[in-house]
mmCIF file of C-alpha atoms and ligand atoms in Angstrom:
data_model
loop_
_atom_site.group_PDB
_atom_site.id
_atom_site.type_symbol
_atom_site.label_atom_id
_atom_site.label_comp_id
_atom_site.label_asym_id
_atom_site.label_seq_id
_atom_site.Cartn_x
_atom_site.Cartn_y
_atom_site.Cartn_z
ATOM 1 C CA UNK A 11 -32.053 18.827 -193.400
ATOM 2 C CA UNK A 12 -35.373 20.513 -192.316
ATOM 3 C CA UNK A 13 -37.231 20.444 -189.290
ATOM 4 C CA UNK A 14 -40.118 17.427 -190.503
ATOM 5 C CA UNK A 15 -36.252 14.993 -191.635
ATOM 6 C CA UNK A 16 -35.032 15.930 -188.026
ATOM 7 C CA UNK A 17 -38.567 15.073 -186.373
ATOM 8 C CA UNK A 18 -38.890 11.667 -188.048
ATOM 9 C CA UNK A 19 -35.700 10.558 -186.979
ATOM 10 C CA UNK A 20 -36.159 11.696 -183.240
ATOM 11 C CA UNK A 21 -39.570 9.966 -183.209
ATOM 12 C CA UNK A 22 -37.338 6.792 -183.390
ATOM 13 C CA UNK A 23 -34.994 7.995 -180.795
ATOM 14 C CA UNK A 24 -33.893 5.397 -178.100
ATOM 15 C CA UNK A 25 -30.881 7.075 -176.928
ATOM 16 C CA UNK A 26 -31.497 7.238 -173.200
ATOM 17 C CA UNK A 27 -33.263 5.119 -170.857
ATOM 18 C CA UNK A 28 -36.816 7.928 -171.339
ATOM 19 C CA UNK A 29 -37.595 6.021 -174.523
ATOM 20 C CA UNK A 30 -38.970 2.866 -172.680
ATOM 21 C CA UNK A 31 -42.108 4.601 -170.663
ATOM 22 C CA UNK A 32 -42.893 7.371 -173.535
ATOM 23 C CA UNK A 33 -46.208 7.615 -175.254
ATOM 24 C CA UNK A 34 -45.196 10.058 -177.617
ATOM 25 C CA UNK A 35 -42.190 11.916 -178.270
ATOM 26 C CA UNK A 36 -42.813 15.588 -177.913
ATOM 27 C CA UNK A 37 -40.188 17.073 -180.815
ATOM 28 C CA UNK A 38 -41.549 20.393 -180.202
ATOM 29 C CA UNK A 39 -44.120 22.946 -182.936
ATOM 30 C CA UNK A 40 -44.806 25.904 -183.823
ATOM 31 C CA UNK A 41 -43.726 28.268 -186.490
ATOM 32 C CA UNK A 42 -41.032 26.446 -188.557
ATOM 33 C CA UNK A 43 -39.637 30.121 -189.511
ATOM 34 C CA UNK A 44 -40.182 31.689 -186.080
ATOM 35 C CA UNK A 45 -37.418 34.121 -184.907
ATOM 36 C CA UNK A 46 -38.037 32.997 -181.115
ATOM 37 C CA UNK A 47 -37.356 29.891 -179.730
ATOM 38 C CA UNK A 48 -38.942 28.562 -176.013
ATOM 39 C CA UNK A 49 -37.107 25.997 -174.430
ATOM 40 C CA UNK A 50 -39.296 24.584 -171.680
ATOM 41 C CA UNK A 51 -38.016 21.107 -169.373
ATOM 42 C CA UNK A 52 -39.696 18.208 -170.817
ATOM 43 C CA UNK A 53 -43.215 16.650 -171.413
ATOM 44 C CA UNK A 54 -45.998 15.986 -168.829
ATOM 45 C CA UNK A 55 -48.261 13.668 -168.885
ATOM 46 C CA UNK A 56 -50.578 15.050 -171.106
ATOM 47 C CA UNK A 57 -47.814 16.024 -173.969
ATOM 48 C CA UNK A 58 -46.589 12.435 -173.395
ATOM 49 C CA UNK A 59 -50.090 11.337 -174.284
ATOM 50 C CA UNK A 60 -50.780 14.083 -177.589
ATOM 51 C CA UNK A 61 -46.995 14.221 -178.674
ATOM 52 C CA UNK A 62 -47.331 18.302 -178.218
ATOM 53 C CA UNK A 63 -45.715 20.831 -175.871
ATOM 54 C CA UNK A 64 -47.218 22.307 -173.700
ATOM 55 C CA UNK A 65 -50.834 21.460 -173.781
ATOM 56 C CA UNK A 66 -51.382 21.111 -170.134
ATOM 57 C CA UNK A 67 -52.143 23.185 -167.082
ATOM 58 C CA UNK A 68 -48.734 25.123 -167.623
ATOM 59 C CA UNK A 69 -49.253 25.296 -171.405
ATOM 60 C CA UNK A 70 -52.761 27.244 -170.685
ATOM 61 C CA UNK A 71 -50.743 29.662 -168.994
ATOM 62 C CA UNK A 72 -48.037 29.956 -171.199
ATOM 63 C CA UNK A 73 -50.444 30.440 -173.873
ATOM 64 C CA UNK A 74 -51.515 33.735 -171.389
ATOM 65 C CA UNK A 75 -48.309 34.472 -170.915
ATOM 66 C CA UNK A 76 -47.438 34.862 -174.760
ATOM 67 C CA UNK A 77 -50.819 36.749 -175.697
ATOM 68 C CA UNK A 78 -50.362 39.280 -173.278
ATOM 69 C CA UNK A 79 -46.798 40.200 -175.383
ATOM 70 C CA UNK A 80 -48.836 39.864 -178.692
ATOM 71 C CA UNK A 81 -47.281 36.522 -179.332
ATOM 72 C CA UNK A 82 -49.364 32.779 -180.387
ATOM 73 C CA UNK A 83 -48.256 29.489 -181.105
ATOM 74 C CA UNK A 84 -48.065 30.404 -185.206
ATOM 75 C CA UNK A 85 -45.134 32.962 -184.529
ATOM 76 C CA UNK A 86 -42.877 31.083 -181.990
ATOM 77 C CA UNK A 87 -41.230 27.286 -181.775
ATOM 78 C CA UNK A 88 -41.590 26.055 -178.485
ATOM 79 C CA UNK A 89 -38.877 22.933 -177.870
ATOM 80 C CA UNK A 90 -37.768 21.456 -174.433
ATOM 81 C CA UNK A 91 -34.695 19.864 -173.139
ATOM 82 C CA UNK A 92 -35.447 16.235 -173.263
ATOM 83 C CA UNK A 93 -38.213 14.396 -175.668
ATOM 84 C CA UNK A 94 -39.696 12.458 -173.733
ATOM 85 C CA UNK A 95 -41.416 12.542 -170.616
ATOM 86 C CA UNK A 96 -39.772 11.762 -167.483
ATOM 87 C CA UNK A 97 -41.774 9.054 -164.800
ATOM 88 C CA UNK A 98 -43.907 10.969 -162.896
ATOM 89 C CA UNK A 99 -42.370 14.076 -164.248
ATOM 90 C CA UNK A 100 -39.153 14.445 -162.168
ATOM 91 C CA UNK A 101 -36.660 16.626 -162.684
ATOM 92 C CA UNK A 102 -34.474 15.053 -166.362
ATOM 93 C CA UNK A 103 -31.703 13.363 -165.658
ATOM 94 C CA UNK A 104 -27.980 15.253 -166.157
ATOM 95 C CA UNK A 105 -27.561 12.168 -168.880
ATOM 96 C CA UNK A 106 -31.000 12.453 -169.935
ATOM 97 C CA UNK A 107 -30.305 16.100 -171.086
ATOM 98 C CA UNK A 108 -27.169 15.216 -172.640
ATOM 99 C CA UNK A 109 -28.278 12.739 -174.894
ATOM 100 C CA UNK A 110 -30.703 14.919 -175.936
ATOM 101 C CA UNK A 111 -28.656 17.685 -176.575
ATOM 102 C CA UNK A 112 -27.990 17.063 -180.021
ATOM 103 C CA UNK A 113 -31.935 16.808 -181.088
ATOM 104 C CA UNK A 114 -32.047 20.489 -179.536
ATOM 105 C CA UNK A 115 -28.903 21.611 -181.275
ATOM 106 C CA UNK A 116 -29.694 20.359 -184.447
ATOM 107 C CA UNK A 117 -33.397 21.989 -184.267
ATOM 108 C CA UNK A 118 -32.249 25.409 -183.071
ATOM 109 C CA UNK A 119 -29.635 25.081 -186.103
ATOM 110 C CA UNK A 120 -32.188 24.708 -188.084
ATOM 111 C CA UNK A 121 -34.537 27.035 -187.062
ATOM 112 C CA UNK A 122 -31.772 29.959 -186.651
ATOM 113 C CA UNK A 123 -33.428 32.057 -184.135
ATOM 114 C CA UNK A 124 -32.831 35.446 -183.297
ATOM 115 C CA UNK A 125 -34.177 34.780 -179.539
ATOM 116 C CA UNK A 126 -34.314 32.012 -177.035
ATOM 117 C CA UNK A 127 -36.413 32.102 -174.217
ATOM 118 C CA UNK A 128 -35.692 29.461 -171.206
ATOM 119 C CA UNK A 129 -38.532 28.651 -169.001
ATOM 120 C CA UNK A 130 -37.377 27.816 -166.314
ATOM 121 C CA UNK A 131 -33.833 26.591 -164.103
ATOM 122 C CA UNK A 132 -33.652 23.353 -165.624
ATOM 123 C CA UNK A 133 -33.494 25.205 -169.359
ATOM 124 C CA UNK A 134 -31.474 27.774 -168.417
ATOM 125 C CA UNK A 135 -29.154 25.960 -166.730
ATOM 126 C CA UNK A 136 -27.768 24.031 -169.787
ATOM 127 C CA UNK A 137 -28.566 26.588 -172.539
ATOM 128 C CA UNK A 138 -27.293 29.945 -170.661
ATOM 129 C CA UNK A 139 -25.164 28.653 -167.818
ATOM 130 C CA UNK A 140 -24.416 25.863 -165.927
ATOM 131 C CA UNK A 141 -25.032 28.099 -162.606
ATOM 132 C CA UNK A 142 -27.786 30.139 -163.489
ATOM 133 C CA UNK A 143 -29.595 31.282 -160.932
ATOM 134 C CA UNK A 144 -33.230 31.520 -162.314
ATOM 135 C CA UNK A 145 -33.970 34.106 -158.813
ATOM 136 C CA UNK A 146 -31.759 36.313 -159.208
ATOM 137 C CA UNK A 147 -30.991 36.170 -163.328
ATOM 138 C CA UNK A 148 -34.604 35.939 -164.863
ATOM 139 C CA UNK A 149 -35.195 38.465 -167.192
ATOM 140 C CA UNK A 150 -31.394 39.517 -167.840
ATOM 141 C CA UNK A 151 -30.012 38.886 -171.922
ATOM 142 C CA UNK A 152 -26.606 37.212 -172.674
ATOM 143 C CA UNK A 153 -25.769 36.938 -176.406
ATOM 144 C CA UNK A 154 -24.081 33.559 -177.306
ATOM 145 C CA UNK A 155 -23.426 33.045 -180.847
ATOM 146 C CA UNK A 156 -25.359 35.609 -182.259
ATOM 147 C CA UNK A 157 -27.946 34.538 -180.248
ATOM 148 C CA UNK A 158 -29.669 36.617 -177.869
ATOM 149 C CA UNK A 159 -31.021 34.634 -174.490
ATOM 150 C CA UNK A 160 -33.128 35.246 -171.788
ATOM 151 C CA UNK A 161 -34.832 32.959 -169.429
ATOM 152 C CA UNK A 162 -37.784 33.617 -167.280
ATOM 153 C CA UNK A 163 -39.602 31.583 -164.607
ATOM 154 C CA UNK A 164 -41.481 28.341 -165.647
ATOM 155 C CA UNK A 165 -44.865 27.923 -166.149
ATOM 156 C CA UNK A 166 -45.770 25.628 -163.578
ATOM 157 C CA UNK A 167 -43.367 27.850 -161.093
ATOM 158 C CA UNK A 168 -45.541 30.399 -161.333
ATOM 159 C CA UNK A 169 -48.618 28.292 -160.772
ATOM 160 C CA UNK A 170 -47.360 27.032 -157.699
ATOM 161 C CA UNK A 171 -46.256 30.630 -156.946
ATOM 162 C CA UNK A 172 -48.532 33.113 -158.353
ATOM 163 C CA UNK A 173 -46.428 35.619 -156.016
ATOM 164 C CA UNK A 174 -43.667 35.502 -159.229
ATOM 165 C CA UNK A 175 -46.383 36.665 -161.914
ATOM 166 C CA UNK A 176 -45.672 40.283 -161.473
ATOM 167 C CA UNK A 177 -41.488 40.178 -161.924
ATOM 168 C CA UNK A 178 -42.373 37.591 -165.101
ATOM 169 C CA UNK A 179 -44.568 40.391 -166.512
ATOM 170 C CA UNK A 180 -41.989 42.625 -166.437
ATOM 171 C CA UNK A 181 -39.726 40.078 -168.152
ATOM 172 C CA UNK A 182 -42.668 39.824 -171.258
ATOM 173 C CA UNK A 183 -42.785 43.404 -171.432
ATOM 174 C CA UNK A 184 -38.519 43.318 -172.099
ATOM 175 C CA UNK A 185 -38.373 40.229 -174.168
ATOM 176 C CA UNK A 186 -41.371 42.088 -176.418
ATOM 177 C CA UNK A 187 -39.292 44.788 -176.049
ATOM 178 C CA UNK A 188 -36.488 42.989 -177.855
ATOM 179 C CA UNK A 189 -38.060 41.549 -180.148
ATOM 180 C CA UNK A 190 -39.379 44.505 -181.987
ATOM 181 C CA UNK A 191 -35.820 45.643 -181.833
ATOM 182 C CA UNK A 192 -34.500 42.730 -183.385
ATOM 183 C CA UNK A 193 -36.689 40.577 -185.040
ATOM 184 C CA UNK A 194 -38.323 41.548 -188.841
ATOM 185 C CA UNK A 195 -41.368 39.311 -189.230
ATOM 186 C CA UNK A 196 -42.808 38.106 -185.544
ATOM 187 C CA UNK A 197 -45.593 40.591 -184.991
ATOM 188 C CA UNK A 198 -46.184 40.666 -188.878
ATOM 189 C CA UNK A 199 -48.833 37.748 -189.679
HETATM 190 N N1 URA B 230 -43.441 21.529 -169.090
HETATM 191 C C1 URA B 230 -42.387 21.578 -169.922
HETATM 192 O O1 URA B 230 -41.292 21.948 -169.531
HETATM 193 N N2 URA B 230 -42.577 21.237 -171.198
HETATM 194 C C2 URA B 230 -43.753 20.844 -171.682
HETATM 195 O O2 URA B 230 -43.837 20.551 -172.872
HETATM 196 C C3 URA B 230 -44.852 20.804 -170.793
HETATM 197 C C4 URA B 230 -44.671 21.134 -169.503
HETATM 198 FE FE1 SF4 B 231 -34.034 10.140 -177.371
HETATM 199 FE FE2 SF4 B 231 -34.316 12.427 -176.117
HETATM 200 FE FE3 SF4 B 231 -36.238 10.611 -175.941
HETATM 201 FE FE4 SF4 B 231 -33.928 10.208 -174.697
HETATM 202 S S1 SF4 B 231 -35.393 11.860 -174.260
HETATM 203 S S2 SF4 B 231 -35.016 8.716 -175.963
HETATM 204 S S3 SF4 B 231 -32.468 11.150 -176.121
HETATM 205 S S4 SF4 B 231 -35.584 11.709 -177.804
#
C-alpha cells in the first residue's frame, strides 16, 4: 500500500456522520518520504473547499512557523485528525476522531516518521495522551514506538493569542534541534 492507494480510498470515506457536509476530503500532502509528520485538528473552510491542509489564515502562519526552522511544505507531511471538515469548524467529535483513526494510522505507517509534531490540544490529546495538557506540556518529547513526539500550540491559538508566539519559538528552535539529531535527509534538498 502507498500513500496515493490509501488517499483514493479515504476520498470515498463515509464512515462518520462529517462525510455528508464535506467539499473535499483533506487526506493530508507534503513530502511522501518526509521524516516529520504534523498532525493539525481538521479542515476549515477553505481546505474543505481546495481538499489541502492548511491553506488558510493558520496555514500562512504555519508556513512562518516552519521557515523560520528551515523547514517547507516539500520536506514535511502535514495530516490532521479527522478528514473532513467539521460544521462551522467545531471542535471533532470524540467518535469523529475515532473513526478516523485508522486513515491516520495507516498514513503514519506508511510514511514511517522519525518525528510527529501535534498542533495543538485536540492532536495531542489522542496521539500523545489522553490528558495532555497543551499549557503546561508543549514543547516536551515522549518516544512511543520508536517514535519521537512533541506537540506545540496550534496555529490559530496563537493567532488569537499572539502572547504564546515567543514559548512556540522556543519549541521550533528544540524540535529543529531534534531533527538534525535524528533525522538524515530533512534539511538536505
Ligand atoms: N486547522 C487544522 O487543524 N487543520 C487544517 O488543515 C487547517 C486548519
Ligand atoms: Fe471518513 Fe474521516 Fe471523513 Fe469521517 S472524517 S467521513 S471517518 S474521512
Amino acid at each position: 500500500m502507498d500513500l496515493k492507494t490509501l488517499r483514493s480510498s479515504c476520498e470515498d470515506c463515509k464512515k462518520c456522520a462529517l462525510w455528508e457536509t464535506r467539499t473535499n476530503v483533506v487526506f493530508g500532502g507534503g513530502n511522501e518520504n518526509a521524516e516529520v509528520l504534523f498532525i493539525g485538528e481538521g479542515p476549515g473552510e477553505q481546505e474543505d473547499l481546495s481538499g489541502q491542509p492548511f491553506v488558510g489564515r493558520a496555514g500562512k502562519l504555519l508556513d512562518d512557523m516552519l521557515a523560520i526552522i528551515g523547514l517547507d511544505r516539500s520536506n514535511i507531511y502535514i495530516a490532521n485528525m479527522v478528514k473532513c471538515r467539521p460544521p462551522k469548524n467545531r471542535d471533532p467529535l470524540k467518535i469523529e476522531m475515532e473513526a478516523c483513526m485508522p486513515w491516520l494510522r495507516s498514513q503514519s505507517k506508511i510514511l514511517n516518521p522519525k518525528i510527529i509534531v501535534c498542533l495543538g490540544r485536540v492532536s495531542a490529546m489522542s496521539i500523545i495522551r489522553e490528558d495532555f495538557k497543551i499549557t503546561a506540556e508543549h514543547g516536551q518529547w515522549t518516544e512511543k514506538n520508536g517514535i519521537k513526539m512533541m506537540a506545540i500550540y496550534h496555529p490559530a491559538a496563537l493567532l488569537r493569542d499572539p502572547r504564546r508566539r515567543p514559548e512556540t519559538f522556543e519549541d521550533l528552535k528544540e524540535l529543529q534541534r531534534v531533527i538534525k539529531e535524528v533525522c538524515e535527509h530533512t534539511y538536505i534538498n
